Coordinates of C-alpha atoms in Angstrom, one line a residue:
X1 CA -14.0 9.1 -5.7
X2 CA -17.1 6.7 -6.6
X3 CA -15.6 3.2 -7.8
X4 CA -17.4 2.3 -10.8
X5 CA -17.6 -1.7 -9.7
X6 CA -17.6 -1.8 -6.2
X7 CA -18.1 -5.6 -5.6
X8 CA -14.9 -5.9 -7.4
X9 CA -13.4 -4.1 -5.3
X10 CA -14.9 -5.8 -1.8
X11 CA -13.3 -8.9 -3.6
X12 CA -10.2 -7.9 -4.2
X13 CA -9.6 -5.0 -1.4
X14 CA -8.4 -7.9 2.0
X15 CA -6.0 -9.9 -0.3
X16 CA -4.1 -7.0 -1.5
X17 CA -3.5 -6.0 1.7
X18 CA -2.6 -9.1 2.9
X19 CA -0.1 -9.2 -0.4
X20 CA 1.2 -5.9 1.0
X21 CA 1.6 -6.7 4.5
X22 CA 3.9 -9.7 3.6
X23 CA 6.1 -8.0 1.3
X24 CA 6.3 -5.5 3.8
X25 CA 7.4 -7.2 6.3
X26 CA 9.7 -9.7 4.1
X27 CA 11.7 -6.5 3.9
X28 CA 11.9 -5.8 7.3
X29 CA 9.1 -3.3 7.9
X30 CA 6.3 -3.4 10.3
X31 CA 3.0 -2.3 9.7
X32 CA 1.6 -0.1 12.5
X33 CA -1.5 0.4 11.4
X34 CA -4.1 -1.0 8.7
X35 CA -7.8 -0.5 8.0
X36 CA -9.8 -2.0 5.2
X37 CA -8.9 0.6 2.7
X38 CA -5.1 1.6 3.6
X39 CA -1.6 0.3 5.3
X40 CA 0.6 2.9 7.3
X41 CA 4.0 2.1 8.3
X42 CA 6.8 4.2 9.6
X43 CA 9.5 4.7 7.3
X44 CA 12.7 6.7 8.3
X45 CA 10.8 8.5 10.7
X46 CA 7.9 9.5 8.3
X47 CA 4.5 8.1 8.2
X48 CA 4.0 6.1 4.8
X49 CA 0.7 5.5 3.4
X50 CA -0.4 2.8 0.7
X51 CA -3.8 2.4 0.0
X52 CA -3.6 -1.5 -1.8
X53 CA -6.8 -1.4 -4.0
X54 CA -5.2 1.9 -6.0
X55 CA -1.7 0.9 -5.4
X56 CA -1.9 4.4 -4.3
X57 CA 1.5 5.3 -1.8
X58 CA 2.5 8.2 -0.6
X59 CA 4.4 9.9 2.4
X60 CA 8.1 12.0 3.4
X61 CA 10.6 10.4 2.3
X62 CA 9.5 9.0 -0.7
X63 CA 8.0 9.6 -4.1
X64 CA 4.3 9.3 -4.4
X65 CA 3.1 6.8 -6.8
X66 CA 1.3 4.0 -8.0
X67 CA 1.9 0.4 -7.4
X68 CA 3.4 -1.9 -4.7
X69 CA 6.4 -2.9 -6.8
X70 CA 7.3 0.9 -7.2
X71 CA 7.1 1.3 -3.5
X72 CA 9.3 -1.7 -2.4
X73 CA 11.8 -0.6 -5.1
X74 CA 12.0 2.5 -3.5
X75 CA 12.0 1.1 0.2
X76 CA 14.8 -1.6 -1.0
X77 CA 17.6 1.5 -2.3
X78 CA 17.4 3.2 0.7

């Protein structure tokens, strides 16, 4: 998919992952792999994937979405 304003999304793109990362790991989970675009983590033995710009997550074990605060609610009731 071509992002219609790209320098936006340069901006923007390292401090939501850095936003991520932390409130990943303020609830306990490590990050074990991230990339300009795109956080993975392991999460009940699946891989999860979050791409931060999109708020795009996905992966076993849980329900693909949109958003960090729909993720962590979902990593928190488990």
């Amino acid at each position: 998919m071509v992002r219609l304003d790209k320098e936006r999304q340069q901006e923007l793109e390292p401090q939501r992952i850095n936003f991520a990362v932390q409130k990943l790991s303020e609830i306990g989970i490590e990050v074990t792999s991230k990339d300009s675009t795109k956080i993975t983590f392991d999460w009940q033995g699946s891989k999860i994937t979050f791409f931060p710009y999109s708020g795009w997550h996905t992966g076993k074990g849980i329900k693909d979405g949109r958003g960090i605060n729909n993720l962590l609610k979902q990593l928190k009731t488990h």
